[in-house]
mmCIF file of C-alpha atoms in Angstrom:
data_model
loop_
_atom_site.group_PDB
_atom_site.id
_atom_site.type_symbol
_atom_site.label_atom_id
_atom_site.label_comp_id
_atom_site.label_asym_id
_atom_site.label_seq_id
_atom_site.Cartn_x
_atom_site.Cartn_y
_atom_site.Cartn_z
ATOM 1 C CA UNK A 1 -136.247 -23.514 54.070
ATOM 2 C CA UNK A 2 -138.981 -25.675 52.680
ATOM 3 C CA UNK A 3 -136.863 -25.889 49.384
ATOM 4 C CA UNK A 4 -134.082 -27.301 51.450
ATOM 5 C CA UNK A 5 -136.120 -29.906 53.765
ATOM 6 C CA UNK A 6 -137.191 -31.312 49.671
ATOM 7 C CA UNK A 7 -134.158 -32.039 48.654
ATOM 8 C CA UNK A 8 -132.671 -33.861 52.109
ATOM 9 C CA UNK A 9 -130.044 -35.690 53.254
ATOM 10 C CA UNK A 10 -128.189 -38.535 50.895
ATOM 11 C CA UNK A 11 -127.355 -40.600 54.037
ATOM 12 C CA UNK A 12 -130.991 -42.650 54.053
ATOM 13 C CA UNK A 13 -130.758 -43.385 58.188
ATOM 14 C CA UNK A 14 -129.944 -39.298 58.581
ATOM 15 C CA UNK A 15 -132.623 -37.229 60.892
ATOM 16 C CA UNK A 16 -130.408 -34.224 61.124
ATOM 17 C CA UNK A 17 -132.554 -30.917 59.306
ATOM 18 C CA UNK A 18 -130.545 -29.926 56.115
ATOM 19 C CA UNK A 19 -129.408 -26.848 56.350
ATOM 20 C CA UNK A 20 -126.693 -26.160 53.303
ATOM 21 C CA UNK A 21 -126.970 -27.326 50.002
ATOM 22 C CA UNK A 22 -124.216 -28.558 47.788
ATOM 23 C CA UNK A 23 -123.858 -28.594 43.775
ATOM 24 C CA UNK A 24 -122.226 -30.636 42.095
ATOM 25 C CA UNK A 25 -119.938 -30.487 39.066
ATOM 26 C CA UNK A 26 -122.668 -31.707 37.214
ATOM 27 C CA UNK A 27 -125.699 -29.170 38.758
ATOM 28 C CA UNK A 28 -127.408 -31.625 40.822
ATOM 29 C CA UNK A 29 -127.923 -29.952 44.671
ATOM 30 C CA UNK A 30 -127.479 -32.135 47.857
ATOM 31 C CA UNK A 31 -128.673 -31.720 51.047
ATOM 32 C CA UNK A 32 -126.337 -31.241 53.600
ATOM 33 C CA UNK A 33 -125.061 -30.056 57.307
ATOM 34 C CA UNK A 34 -123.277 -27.320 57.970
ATOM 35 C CA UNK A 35 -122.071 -28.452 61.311
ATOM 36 C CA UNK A 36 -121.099 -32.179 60.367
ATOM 37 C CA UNK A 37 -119.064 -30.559 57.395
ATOM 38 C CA UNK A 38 -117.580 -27.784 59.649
ATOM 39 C CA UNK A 39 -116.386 -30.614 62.371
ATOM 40 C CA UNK A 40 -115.624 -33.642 60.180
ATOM 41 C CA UNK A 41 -113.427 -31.623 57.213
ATOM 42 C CA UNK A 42 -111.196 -28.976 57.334
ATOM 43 C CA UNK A 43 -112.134 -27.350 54.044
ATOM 44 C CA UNK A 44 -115.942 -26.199 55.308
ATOM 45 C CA UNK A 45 -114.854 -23.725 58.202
ATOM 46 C CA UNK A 46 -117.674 -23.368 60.568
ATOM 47 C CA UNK A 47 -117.408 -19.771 60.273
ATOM 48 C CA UNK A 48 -118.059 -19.404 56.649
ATOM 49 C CA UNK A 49 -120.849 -22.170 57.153
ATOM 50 C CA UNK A 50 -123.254 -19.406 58.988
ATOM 51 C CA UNK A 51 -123.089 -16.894 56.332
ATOM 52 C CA UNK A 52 -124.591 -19.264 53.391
ATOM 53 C CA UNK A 53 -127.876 -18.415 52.696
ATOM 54 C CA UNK A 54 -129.625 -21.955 51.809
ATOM 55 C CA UNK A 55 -131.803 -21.066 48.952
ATOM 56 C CA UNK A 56 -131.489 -22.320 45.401
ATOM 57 C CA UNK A 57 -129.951 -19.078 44.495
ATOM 58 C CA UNK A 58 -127.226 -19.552 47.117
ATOM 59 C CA UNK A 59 -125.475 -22.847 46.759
ATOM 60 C CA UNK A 60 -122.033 -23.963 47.421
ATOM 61 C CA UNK A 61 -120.214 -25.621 44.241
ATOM 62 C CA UNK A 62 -118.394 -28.559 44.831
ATOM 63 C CA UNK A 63 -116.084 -30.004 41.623
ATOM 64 C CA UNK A 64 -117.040 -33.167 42.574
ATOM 65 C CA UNK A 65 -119.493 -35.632 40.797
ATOM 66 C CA UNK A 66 -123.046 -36.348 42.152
ATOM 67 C CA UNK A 67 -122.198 -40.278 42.718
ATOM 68 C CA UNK A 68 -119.277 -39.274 44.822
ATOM 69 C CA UNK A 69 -120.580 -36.393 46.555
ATOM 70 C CA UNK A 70 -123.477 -38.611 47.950
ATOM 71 C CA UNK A 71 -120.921 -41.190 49.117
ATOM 72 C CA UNK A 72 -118.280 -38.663 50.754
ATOM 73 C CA UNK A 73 -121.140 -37.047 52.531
ATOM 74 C CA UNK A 74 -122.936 -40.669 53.712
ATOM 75 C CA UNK A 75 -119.667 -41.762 54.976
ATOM 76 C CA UNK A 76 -119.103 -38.653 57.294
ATOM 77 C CA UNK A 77 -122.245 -39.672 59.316
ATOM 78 C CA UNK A 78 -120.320 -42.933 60.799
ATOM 79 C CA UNK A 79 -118.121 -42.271 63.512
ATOM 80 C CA UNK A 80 -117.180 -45.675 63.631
ATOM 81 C CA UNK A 81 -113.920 -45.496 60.775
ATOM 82 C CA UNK A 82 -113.351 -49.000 60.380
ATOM 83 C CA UNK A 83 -117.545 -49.806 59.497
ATOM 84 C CA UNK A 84 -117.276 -46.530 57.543
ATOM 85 C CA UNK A 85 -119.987 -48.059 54.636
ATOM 86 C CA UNK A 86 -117.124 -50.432 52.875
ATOM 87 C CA UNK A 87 -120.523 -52.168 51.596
ATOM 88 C CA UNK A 88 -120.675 -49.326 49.996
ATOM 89 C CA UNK A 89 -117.500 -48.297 48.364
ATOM 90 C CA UNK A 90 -116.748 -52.144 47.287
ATOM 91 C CA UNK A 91 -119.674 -51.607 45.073
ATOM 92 C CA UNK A 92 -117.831 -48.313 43.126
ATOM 93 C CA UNK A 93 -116.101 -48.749 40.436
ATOM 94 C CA UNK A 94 -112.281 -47.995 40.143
ATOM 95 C CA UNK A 95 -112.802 -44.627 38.779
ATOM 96 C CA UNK A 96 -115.112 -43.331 41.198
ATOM 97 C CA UNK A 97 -113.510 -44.825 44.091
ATOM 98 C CA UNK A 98 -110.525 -42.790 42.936
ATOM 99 C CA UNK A 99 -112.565 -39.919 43.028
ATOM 100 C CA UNK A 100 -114.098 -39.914 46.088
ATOM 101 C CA UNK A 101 -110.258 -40.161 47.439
ATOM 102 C CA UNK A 102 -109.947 -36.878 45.389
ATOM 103 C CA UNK A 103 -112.645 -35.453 47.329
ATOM 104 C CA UNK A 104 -111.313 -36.622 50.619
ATOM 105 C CA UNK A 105 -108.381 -34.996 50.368
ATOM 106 C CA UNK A 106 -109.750 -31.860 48.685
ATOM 107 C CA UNK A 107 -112.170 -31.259 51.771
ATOM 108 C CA UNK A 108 -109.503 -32.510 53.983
ATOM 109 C CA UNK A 109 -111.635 -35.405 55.434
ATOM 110 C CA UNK A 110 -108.957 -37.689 57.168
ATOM 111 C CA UNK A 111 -111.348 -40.318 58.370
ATOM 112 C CA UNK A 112 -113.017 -40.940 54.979
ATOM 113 C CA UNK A 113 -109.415 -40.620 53.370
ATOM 114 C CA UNK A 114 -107.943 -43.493 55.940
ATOM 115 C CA UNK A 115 -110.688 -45.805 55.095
ATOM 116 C CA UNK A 116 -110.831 -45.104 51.342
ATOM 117 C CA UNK A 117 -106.477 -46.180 51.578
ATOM 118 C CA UNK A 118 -106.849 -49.033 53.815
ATOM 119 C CA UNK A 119 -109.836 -50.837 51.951
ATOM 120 C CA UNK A 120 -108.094 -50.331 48.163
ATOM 121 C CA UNK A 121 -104.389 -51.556 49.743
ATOM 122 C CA UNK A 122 -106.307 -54.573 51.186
ATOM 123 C CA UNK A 123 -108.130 -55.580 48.328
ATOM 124 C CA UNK A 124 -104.879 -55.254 46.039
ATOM 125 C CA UNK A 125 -105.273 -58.756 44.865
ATOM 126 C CA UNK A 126 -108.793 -58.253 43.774
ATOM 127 C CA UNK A 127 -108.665 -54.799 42.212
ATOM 128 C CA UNK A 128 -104.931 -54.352 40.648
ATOM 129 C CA UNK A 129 -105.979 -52.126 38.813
ATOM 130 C CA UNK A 130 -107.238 -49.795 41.119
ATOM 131 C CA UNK A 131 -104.809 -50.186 43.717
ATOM 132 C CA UNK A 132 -102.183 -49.657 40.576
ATOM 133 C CA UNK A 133 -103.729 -46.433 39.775
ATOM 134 C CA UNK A 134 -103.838 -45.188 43.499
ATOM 135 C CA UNK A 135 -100.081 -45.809 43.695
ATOM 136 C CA UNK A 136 -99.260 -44.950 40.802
ATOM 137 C CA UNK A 137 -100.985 -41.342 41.592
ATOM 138 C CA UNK A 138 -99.922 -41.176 45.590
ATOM 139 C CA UNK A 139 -96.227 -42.581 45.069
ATOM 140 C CA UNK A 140 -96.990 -45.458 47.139
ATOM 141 C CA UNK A 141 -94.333 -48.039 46.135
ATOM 142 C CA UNK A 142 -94.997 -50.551 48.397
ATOM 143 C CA UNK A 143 -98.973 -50.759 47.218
ATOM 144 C CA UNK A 144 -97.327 -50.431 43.853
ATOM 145 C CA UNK A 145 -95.270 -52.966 43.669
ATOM 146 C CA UNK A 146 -97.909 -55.406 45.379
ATOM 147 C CA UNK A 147 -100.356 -54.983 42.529
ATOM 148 C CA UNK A 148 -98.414 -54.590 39.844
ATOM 149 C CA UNK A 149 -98.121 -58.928 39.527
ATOM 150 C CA UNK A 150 -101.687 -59.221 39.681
ATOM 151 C CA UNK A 151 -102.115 -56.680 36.820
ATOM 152 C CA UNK A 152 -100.147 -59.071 34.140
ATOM 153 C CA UNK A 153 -102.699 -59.934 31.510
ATOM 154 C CA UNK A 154 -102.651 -59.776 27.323
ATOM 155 C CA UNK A 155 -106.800 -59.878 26.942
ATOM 156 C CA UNK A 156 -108.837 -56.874 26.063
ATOM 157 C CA UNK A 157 -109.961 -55.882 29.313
ATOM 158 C CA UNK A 158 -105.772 -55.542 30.211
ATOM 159 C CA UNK A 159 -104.853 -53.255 26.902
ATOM 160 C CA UNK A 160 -107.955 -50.927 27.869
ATOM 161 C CA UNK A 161 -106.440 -50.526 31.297
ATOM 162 C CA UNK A 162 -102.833 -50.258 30.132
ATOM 163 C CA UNK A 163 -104.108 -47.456 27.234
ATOM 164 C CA UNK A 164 -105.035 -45.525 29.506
ATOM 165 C CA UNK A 165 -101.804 -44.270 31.407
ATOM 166 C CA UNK A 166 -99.397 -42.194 30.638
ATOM 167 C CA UNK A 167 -96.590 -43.359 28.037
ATOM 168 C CA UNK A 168 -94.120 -43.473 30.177
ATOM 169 C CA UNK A 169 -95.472 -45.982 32.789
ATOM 170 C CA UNK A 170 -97.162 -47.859 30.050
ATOM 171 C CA UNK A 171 -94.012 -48.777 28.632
ATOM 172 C CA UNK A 172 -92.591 -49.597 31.657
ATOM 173 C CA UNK A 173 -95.289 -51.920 32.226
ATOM 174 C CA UNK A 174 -94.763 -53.021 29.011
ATOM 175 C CA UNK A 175 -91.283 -54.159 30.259
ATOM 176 C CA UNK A 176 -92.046 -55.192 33.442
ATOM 177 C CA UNK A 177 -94.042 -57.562 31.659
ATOM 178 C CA UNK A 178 -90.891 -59.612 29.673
ATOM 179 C CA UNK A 179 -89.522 -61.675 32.166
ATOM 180 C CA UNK A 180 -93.063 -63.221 32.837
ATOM 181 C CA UNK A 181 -93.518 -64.072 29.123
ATOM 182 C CA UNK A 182 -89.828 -65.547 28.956
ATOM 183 C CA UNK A 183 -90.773 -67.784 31.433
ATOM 184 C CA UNK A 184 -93.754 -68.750 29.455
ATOM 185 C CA UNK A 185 -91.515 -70.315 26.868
ATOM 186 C CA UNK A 186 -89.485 -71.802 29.884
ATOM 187 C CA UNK A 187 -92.595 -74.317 29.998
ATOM 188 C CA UNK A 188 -92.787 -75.163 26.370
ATOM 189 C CA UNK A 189 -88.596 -75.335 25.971
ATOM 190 C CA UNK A 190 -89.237 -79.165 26.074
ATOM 191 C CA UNK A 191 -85.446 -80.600 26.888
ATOM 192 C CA UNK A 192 -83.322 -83.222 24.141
ATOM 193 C CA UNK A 193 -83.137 -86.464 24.843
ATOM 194 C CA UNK A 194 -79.812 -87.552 25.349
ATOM 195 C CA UNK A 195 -77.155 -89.498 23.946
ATOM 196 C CA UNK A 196 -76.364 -93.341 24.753
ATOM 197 C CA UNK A 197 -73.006 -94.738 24.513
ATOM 198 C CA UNK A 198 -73.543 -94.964 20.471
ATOM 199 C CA UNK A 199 -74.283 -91.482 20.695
ATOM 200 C CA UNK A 200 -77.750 -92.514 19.132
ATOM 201 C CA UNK A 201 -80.769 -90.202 21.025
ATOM 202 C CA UNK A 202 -82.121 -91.778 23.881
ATOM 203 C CA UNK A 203 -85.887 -93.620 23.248
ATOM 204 C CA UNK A 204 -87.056 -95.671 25.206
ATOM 205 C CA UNK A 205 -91.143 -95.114 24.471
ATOM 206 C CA UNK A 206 -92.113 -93.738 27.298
ATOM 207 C CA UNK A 207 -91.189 -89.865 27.393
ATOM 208 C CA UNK A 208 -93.995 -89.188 24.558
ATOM 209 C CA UNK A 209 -96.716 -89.503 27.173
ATOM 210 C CA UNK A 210 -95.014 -87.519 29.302
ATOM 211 C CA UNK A 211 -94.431 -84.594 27.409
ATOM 212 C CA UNK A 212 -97.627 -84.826 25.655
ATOM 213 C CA UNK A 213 -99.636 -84.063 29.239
ATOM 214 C CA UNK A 214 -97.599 -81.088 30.586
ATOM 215 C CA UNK A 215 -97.493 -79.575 26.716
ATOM 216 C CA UNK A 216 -101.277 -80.019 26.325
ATOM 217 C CA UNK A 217 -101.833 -78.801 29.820
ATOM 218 C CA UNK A 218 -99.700 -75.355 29.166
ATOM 219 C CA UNK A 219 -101.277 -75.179 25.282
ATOM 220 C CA UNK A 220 -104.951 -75.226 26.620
ATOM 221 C CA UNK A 221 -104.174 -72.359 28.671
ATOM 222 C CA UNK A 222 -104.295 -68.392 26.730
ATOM 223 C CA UNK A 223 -101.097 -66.426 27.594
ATOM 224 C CA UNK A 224 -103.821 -64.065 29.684
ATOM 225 C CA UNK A 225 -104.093 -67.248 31.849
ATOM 226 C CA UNK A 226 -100.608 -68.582 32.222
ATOM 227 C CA UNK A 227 -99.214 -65.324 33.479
ATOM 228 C CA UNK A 228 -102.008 -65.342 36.170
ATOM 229 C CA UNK A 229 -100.961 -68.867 36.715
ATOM 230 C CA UNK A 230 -97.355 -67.520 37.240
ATOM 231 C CA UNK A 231 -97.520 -64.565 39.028
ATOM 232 C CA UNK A 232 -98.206 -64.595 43.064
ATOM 233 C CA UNK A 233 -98.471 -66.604 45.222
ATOM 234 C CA UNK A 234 -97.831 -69.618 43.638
ATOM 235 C CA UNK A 235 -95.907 -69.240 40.919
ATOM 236 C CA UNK A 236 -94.726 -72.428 38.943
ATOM 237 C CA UNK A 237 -96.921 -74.163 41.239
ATOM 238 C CA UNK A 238 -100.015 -73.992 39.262
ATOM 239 C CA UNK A 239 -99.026 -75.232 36.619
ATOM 240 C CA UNK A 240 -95.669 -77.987 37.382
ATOM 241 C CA UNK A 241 -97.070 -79.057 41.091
ATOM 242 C CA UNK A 242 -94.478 -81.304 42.459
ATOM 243 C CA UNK A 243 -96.982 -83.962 43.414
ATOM 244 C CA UNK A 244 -98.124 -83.693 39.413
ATOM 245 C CA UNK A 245 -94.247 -84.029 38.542
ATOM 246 C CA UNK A 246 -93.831 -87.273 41.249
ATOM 247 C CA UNK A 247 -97.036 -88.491 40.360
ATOM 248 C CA UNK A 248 -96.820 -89.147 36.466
ATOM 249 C CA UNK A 249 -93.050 -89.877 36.091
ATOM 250 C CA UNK A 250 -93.550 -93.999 37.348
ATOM 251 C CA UNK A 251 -96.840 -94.239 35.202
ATOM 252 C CA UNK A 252 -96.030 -92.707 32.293
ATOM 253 C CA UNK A 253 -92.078 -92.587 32.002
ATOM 254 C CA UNK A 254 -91.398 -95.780 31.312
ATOM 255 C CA UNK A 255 -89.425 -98.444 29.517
ATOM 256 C CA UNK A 256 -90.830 -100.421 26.951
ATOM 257 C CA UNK A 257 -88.874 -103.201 27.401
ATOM 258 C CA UNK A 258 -91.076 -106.146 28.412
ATOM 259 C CA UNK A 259 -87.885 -107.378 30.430
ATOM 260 C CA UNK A 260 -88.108 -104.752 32.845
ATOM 261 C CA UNK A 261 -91.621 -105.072 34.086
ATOM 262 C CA UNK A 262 -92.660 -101.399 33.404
ATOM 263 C CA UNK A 263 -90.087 -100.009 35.614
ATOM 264 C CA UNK A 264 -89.158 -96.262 35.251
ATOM 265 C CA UNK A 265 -87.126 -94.960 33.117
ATOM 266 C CA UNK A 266 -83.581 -93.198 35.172
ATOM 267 C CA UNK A 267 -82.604 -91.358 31.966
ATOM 268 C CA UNK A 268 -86.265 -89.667 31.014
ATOM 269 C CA UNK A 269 -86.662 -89.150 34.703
ATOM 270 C CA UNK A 270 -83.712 -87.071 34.676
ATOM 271 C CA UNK A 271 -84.829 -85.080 31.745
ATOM 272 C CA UNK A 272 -88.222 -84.465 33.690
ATOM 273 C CA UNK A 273 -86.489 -83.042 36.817
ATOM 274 C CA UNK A 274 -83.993 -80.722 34.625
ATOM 275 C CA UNK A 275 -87.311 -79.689 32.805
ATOM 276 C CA UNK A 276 -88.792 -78.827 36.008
ATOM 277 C CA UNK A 277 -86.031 -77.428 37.732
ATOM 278 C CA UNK A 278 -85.109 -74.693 34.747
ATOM 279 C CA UNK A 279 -89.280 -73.981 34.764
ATOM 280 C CA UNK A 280 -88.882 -73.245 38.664
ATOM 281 C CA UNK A 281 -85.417 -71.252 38.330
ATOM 282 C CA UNK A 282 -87.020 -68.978 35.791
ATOM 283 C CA UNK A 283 -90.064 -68.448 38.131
ATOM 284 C CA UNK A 284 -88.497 -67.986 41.567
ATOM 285 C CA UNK A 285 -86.347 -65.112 39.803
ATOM 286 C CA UNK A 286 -89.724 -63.418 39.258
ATOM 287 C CA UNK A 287 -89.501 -62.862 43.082
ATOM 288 C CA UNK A 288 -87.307 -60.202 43.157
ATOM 289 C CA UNK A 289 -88.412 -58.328 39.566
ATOM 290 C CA UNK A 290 -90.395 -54.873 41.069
ATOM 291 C CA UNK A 291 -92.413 -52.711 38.511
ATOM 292 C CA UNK A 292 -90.480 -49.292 40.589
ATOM 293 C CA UNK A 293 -87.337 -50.589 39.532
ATOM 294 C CA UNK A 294 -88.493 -50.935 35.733
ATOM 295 C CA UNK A 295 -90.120 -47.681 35.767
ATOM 296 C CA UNK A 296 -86.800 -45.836 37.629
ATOM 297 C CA UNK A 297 -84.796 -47.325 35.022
ATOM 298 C CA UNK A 298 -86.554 -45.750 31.275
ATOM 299 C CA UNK A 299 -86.453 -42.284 33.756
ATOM 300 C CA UNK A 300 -84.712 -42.268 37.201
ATOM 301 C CA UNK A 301 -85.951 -38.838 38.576
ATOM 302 C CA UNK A 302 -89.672 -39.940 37.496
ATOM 303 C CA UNK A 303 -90.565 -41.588 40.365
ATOM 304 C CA UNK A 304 -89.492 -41.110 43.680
ATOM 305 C CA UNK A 305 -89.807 -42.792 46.965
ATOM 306 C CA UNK A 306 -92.882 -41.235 48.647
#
């Protein structure tokens, strides 16, 4: 026993006497409690508890990491499920927060499980990635297609992330990712002039400004940051605001004409407002794009509803 009281428990507020001890896929041995793991799982009968001799000779392998291990084990001491250490698991990376979900499930701990789902479907926004992967791997479609948007990237950090599923969801992610990138060139498709009566192009000075501060606003920007700039919630927002659009057209889309006192220009601010209007139409239809319907279409029996 005095090997066993060494080694104690993970949880650092515990004062519960260890009395099993775990191994983990790695070989490092926790401390642990028989009862807490025989009332809190269902995959550490009670029964089978009192026959385990707790020596180092007699441990109980568990094919789960140290670093999760220590977590699962500190979270079973709260009773309280929605306090359940999130300080904690918000610290984890995306990989071993999937794991310790593994080991939820595998030691059928359904209060550590529900808290592990609720806290990565919440923080969707901030971790895509992880909430992508979770999805992806529970058939979750609703968390899937919530995340997906905020996943949309072309830098580094994106590819690694992408490289790492399986071919057939990376290319539908691939594809999901199109439409986003069309309406990328939607802001740079910079509409004629038109024609007068002479069926000369219309010019009448001002339009050069114009076009020169939305271009140079949307060319400062990587493609990494336009299709966050696109995706939700605010979608053509961030970068054509209509206040930006209302704003600028007096001041800078003007005619030159000395006889008309700077007034605006009807024709260029007609141009403006198809410009923005075709910039919007391509981004509203983003709305209704959903990666489960890209991924059911390269292989319909694939994926199914959960």
């Amino acid at each position: 026993m005095a090997e066993t009281e060494s080694i104690g428990c993970p949880s650092p507020n515990c004062a519960l006497p260890v009395d099993l001890l775990l191994r983990s896929n790695g070989g490092s041995v926790i401390g642990a409690h028989a009862s807490m793991l025989g009332e809190k799982t269902g995959a550490f009968p009670t029964d089978d508890m009192d026959k385990v001799v707790v020596t180092d000779s007699e441990l109980v392998d568990c094919p789960v990491r140290k670093e999760v291990l220590k977590v699962f084990l500190d979270m079973l001491h709260d009773d309280d499920q929605l306090s359940m250490n999130l300080s904690t698991i918000s610290a984890l990376d995306d990989d071993t927060m999937l794991d310790l979900v593994a080991a939820a499930e595998l030691y059928q701990a359904e209060k550590v499980k529900d808290v592990c789902d609720s806290w990565i479907k919440l923080k969707a926004p901030e971790r895509p990635w992880l909430a992508f992967r979770y999805a992806l791997k529970h058939r979750d479609i609703s968390t899937l297609d919530r995340a997906a948007p905020y996943t949309l990237g072309s830098n580094l950090k994106v590819a690694y992330q992408v490289d790492r599923l399986d071919h057939l969801t990376a290319r539908a992610w691939y594809k999901y990712r199109e439409p986003y990138i069309y309406a990328i060139d939607t802001f740079l498709a910079v509409p004629v002039p038109q024609k007068n009566s002479k069926r000369k192009l219309h010019s009448c000075g001002g339009w050069d400004y114009y076009e020169a501060d939305v271009i140079g606003d949307v060319a400062a920007c990587t493609v990494d940051g336009l299709l966050k700039r696109i995706g939700p919630p605010s979608g053509a927002e961030t970068v054509f605001s209509a206040r930006r659009w209302l704003d600028a057209l007096p001041i800078q889309i003007v005619n030159r004409d000395p006889m008309l006192h700077g007034k605006t220009c009807g024709t260029c601010r007609t141009r403006a407002n198809g410009w923005e209007m075709r910039v919007r139409a391509r981004v509203r239809a983003l709305a209704g794009h959903k990666f489960s319907d890209v991924l059911r279409e390269l292989d319909p029996i694939a994926f199914e509803s959960g």
